[in-house]
Coordinates of C-alpha atoms and ligand atoms in Angstrom, one line a residue:
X1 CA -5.5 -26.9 4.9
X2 CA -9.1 -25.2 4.3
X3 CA -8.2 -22.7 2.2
X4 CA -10.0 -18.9 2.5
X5 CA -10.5 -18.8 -0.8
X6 CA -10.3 -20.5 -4.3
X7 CA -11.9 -20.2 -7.6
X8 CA -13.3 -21.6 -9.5
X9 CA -12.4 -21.9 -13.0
X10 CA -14.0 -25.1 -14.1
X11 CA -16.4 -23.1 -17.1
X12 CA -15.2 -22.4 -20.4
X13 CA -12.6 -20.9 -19.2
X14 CA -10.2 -22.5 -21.1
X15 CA -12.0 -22.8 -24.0
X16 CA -12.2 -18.9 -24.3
X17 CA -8.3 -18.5 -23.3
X18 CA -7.4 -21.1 -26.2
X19 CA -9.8 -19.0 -28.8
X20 CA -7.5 -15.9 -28.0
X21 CA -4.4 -17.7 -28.2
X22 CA -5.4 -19.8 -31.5
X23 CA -6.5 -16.2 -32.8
X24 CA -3.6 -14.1 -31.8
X25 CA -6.0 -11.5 -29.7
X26 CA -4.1 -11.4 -26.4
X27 CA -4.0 -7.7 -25.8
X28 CA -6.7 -5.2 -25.2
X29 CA -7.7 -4.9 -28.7
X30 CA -10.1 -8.2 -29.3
X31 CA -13.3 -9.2 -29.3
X32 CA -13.9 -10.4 -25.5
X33 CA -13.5 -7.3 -23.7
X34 CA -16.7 -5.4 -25.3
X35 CA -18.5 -8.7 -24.6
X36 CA -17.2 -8.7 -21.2
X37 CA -18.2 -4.8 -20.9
X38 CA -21.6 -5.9 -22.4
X39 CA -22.5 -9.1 -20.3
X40 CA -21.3 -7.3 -16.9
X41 CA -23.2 -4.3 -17.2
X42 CA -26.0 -5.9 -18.1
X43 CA -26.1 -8.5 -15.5
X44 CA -25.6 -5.2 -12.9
X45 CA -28.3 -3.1 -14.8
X46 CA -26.3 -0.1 -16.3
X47 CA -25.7 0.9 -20.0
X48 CA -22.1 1.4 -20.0
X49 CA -19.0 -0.8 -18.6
X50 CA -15.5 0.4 -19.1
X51 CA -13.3 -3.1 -18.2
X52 CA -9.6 -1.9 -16.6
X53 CA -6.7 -4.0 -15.4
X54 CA -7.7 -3.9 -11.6
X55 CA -10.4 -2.5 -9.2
X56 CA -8.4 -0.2 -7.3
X57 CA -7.4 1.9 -10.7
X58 CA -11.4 1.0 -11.5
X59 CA -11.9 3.3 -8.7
X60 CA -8.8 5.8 -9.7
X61 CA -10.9 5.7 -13.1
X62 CA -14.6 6.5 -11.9
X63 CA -13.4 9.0 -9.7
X64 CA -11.7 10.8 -13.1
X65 CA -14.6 10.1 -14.8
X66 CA -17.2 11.4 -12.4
X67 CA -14.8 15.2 -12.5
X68 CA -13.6 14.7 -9.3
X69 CA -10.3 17.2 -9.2
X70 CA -7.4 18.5 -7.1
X71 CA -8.7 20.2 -3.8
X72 CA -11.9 18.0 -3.7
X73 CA -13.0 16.4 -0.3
X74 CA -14.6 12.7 -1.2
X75 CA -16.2 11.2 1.9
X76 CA -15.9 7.7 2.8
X77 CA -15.6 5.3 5.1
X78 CA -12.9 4.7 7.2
X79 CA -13.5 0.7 7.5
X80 CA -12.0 0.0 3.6
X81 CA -9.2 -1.0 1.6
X82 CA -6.7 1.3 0.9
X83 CA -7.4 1.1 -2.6
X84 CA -10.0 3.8 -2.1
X85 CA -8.0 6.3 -0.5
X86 CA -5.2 5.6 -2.7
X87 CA -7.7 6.6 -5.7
X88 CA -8.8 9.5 -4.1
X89 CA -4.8 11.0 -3.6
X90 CA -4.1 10.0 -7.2
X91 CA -6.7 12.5 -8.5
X92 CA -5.3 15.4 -6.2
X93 CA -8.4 15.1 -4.0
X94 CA -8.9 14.5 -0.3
X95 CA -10.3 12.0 1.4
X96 CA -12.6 12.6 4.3
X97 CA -13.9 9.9 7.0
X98 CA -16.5 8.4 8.3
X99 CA -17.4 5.4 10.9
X100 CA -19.2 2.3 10.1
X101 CA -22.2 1.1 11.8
X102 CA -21.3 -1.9 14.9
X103 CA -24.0 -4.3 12.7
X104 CA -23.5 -3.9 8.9
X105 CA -19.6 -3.2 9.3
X106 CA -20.2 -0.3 5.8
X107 CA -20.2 3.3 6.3
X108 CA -22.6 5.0 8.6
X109 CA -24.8 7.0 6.4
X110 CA -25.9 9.4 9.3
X111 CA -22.5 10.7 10.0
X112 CA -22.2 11.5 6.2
X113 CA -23.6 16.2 6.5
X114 CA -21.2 16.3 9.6
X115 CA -18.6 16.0 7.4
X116 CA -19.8 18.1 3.8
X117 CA -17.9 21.3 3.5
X118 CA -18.0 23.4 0.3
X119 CA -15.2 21.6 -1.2
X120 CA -16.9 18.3 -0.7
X121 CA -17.7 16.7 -4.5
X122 CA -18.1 12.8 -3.8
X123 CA -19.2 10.4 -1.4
X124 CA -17.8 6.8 -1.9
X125 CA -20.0 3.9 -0.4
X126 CA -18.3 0.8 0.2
X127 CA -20.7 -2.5 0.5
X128 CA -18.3 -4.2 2.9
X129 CA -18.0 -7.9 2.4
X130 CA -21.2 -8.1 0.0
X131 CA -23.6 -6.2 2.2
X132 CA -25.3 -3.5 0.9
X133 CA -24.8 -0.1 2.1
X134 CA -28.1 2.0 3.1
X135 CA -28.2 3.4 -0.1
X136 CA -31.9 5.7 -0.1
X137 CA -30.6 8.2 2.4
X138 CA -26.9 8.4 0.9
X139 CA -29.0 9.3 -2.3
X140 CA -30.9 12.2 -0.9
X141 CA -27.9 13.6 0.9
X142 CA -26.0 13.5 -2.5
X143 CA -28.9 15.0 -4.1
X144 CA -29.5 17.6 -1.8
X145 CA -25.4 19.0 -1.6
X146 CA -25.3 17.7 -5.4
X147 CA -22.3 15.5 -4.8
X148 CA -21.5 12.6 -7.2
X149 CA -21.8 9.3 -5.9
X150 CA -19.4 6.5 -6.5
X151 CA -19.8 3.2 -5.6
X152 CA -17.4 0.7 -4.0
X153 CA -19.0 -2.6 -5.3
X154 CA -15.8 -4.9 -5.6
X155 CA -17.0 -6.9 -3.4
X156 CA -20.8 -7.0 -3.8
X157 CA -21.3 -8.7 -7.2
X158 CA -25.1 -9.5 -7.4
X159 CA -25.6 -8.1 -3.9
X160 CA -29.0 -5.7 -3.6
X161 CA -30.3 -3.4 -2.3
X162 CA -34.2 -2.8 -1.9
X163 CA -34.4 -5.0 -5.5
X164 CA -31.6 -2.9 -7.1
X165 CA -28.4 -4.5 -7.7
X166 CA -25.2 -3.0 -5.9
X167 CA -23.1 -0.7 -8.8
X168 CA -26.3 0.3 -10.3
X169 CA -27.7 3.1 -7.7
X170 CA -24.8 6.0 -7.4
X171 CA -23.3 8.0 -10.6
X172 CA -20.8 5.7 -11.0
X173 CA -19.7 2.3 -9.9
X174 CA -16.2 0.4 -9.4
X175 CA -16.4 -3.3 -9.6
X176 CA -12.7 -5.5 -9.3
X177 CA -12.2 -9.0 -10.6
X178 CA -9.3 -10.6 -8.4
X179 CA -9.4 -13.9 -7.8
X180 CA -11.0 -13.5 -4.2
X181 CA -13.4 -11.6 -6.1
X182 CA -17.2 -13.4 -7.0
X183 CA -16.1 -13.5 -10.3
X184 CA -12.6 -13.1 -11.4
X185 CA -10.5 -12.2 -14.5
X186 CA -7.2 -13.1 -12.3
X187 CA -6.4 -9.3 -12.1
X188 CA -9.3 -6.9 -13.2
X189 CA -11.7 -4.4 -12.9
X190 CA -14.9 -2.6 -14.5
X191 CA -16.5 0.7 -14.2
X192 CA -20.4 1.4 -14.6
X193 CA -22.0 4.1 -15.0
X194 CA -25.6 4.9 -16.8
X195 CA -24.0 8.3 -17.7
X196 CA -22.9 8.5 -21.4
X197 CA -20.4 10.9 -20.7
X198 CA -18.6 9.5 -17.6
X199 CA -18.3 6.6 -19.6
X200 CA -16.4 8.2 -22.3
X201 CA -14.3 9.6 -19.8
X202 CA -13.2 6.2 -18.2
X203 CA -12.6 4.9 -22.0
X204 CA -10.5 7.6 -22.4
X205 CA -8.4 7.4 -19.1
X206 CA -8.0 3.6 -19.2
X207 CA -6.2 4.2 -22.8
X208 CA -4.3 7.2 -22.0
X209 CA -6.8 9.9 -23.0
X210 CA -6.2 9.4 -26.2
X211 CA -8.8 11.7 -28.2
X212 CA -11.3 9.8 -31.1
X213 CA -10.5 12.9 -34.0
X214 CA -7.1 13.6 -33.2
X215 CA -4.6 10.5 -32.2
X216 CA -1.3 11.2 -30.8
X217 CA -2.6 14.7 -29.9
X218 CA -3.3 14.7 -25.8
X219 CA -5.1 17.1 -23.5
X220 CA -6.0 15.4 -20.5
X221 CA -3.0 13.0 -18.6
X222 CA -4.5 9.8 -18.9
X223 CA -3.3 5.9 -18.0
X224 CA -3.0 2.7 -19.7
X225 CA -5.4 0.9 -17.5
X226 CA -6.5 -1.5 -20.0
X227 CA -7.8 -5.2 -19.7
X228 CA -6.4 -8.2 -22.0
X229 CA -8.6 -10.0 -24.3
X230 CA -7.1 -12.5 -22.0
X231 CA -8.6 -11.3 -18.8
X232 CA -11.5 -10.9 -19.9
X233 CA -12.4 -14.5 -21.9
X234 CA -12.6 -15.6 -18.4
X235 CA -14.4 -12.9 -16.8
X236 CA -17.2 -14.2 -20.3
X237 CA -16.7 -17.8 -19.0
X238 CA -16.9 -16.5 -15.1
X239 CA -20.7 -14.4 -16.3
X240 CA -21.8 -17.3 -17.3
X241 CA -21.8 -18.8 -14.0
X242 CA -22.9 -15.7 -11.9
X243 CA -26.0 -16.6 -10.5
X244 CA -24.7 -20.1 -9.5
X245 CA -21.8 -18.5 -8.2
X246 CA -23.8 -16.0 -5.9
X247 CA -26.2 -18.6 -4.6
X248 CA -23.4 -20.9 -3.5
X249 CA -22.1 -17.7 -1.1
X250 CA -25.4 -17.4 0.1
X251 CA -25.9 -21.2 0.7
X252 CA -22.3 -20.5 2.3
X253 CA -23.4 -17.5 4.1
X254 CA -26.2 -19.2 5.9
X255 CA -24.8 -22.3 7.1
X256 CA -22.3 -20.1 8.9
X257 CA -24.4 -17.9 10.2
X258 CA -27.0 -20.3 11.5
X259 CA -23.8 -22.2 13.2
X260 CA -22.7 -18.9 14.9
X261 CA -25.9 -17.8 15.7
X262 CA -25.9 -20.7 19.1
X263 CA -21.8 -19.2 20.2
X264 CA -21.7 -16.4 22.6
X265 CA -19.1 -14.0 21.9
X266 CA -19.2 -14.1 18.1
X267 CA -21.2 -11.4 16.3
X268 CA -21.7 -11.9 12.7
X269 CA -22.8 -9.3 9.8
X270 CA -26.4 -8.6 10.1
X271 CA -28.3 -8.8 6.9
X272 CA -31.0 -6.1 6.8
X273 CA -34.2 -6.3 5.8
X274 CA -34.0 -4.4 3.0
X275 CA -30.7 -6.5 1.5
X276 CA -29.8 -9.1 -0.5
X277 CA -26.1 -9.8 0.9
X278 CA -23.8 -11.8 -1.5
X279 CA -21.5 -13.1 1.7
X280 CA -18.6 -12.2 -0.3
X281 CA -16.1 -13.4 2.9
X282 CA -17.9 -15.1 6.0
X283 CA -16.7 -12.6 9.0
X284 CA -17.3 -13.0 12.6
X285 CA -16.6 -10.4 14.7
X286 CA -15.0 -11.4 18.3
X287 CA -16.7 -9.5 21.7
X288 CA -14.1 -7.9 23.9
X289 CA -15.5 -10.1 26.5
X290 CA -13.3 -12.8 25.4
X291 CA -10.4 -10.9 26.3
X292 CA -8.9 -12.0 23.2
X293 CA -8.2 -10.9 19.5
X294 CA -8.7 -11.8 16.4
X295 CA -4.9 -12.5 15.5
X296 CA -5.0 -14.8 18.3
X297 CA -7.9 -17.0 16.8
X298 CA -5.9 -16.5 13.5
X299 CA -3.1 -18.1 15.7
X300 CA -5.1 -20.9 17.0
X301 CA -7.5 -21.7 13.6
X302 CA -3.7 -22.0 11.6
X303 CA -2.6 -24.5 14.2
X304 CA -6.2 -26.6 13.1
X305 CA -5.2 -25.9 9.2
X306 CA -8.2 -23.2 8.7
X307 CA -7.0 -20.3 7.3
X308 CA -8.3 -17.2 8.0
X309 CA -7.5 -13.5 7.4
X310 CA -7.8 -10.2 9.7
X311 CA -10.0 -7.3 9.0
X312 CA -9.1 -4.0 7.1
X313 CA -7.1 -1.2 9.2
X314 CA -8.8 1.6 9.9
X315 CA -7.7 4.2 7.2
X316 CA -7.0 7.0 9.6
X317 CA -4.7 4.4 11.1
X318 CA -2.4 3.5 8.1
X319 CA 1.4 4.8 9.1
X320 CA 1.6 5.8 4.9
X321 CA -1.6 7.9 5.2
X322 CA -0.8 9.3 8.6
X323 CA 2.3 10.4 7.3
X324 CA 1.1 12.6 4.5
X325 CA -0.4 14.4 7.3
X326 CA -4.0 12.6 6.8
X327 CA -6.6 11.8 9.7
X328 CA -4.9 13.2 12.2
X329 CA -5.8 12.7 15.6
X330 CA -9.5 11.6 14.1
X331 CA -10.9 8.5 15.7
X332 CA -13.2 5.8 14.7
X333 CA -14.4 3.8 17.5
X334 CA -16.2 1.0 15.6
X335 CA -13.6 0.5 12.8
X336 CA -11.0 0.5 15.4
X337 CA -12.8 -2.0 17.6
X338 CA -14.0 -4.8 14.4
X339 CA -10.0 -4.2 13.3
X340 CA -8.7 -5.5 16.1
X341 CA -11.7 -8.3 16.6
X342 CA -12.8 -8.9 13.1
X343 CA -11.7 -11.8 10.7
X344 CA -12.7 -13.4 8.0
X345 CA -13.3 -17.2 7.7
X346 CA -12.8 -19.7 4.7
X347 CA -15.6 -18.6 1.9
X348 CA -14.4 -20.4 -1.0
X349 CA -16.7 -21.1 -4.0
X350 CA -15.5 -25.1 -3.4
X351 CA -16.1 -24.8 0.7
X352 CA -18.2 -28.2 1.8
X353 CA -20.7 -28.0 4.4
X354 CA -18.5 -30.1 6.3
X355 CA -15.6 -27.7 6.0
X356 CA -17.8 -25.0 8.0
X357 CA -18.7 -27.4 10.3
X358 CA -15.0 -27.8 11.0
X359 CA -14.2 -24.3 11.2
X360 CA -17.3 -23.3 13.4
X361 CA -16.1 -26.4 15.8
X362 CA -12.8 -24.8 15.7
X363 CA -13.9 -21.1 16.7
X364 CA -16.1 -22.9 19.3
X365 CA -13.2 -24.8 21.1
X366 CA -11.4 -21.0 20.8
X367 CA -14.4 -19.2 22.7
X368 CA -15.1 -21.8 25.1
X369 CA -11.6 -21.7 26.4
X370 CA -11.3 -18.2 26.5
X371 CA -14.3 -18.2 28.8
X372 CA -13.0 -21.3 30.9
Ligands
PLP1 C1 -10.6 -5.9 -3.8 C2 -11.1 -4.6 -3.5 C3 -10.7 -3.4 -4.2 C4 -9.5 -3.4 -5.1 O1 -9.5 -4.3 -6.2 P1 -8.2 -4.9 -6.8 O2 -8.7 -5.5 -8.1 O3 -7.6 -5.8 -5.9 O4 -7.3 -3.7 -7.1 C5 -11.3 -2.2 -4.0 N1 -12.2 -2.1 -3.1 C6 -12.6 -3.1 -2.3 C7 -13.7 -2.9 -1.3 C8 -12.1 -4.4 -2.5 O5 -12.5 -5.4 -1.7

């Protein structure tokens, strides 16, 4: 089986796990979650990181952080995980869609004023599958409405835009540390921000807003979102290893691409000029042409031992979402199209070149029979 995705643990990670075992630090309180804080935010270019347990309550946590309340419209795109939407109920607020462009797959910037209303307070970029969304625009929009921008970068470690890493151009900036993630804590998450105050916020909301002169004594609700000690000696062991990391998904990246680029029918993830993509996952994106799916390549790729997973549902298509009344009768023509004909491919950190080669042969034998 080629698996879709593996990490790789083979730093010091268990050199750093044994240190916390051998010295008893195993919760939150210990020395490797302020390096962790420290290394991270440094390597994306931001004063402050706030480390949590996962990146959907890193969003959850930002969003708190950045004074988004009850009644507040946060626009996004409706090509994400759900874990964006679901941060945006848990504060009260309300989420508001947009499409995503047919080349990049991430939200499409221009549809963005359409959609501001005077309750509007946030707009959340997503860089979908390490691409970069077009970031310059978004900014002068926010600027001009004075919306706070948060930033989706879970899956755009190291990714750039125009020379400026991913998570280091909005307010405030989500990162998550699964283990499909660039680098991974097992579960985690981080928040960034250059803003002292938002990051005093997260602190406080990751460790139920507990206040510094008065313990015990609350006036905000708050969460224990906290990472272990344990978590994060391996996201110090994982840092270590970024850059290597991020130029074995490029390498990744363009062997595929450069494969796909001679098969009619597949369209891949553009990168544009003015990115540095981090190929997170290696999609292809299936024309309607073929008269086929993506769950039916899924079908034919498992039968070869490649696995492969589908694309993201369309948020205003979720049952749970539709209903609480959300989205309705909204529609998204290009999410709703790469949902149904988008996939992902194996990406793993450990993938050989003649791994792809095997999976691009595979897709090839798909299309070519589709076509007859
Ligand atoms: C993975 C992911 C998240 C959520 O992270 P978890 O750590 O799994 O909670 C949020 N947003 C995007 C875009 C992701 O890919």
């Amino acid at each position: 089986m080629i698996p879709v995705n593996q990490p790789l643990l083979n730093g010091r990670e268990k050199e750093l796990l044994a240190e916390c075992i051998n010295s008893g630090w195993i919760s939150s309180d210990g020395p490797f979650v302020g390096k962790f804080e420290q290394l991270f935010s440094a390597y994306i270019g931001v004063d402050h990181g706030v480390a949590v347990c996962n990146g959907t309550v890193a969003l959850e946590t930002a969003l708190f952080a950045a004074g988004i309340n009850k009644g507040d419209e946060v626009i996004l795109p409706a090509f994400t995980i759900i874990s964006c939407v679901l941060a945006v109920l848990r504060l009260g607020a309300v989420p508001v869609l947009v499409d995503v462009e047919p080349d990049t797959w991430n939200m499409d910037v221009a549809q963005i004023e359409s959609k501001i209303t005077s309750k509007t307070k946030g707009i959340m970029p997503v860089h979908i599958y390490g691409h970069p969304v077009d970031m310059d625009p978004l900014m002068q929009i926010a600027k001009k409405y004075k919306l706070i921008v948060i930033e989706d970068a879970a899956e755009a470690h190291g990714a750039e835009y125009k020379h400026q890493k991913c998570g280091s151009i909005g307010h405030i900036a989500a990162f998550s540390f699964y283990a499909n993630k660039i680098i991974t804590t097992g579960e985690g998450g981080m928040v960034l921000t250059k803003n002292k105050e938002m990051a005093e916020r997260a602190r406080s909301y990751r460790n139920l807003c507990f206040r510094p002169e008065k313990r015990f004594y609350h006036t905000e609700l708050g969460n224990n979102y906290r990472m272990t000690n344990l978590q994060a000696a391996v996201g110090v062991a994982q840092i270590e290893r970024i850059e290597e990391f991020v130029g074995i998904k490029r390498n990744l990246g363009e062997y595929y691409k450069e494969k796909f680029s001679l098969i009619n029918g597949i369209k891949t993830q553009v990168e544009k000029p003015w990115a540095k993509t981090v190929y997170w996952m290696y999609c292809i994106e299936l024309a309607d042409s073929l008269g086929v799916n993506a769950d039916d390549l899924m079908v034919a790729l498992k039968q070869k031992g490649i696995e492969a997973r589908p694309f993201f549902l369309g948020m205003h298509q979720q049952p749970v979402l539709q209903q609480l009344g959300l989205f309705a009768g909204e529609k998204y023509p290009v999410t709703e199209r790469i949902s149904r004909q988008g996939l992902y491919l194996p990406s793993g950190l450990a993938l050989k070149e003649a791994q792809i080669d095997e999976v691009v042969s595979a897709v090839k034998v798909f299309v070519l029979k589709q076509r007859g």
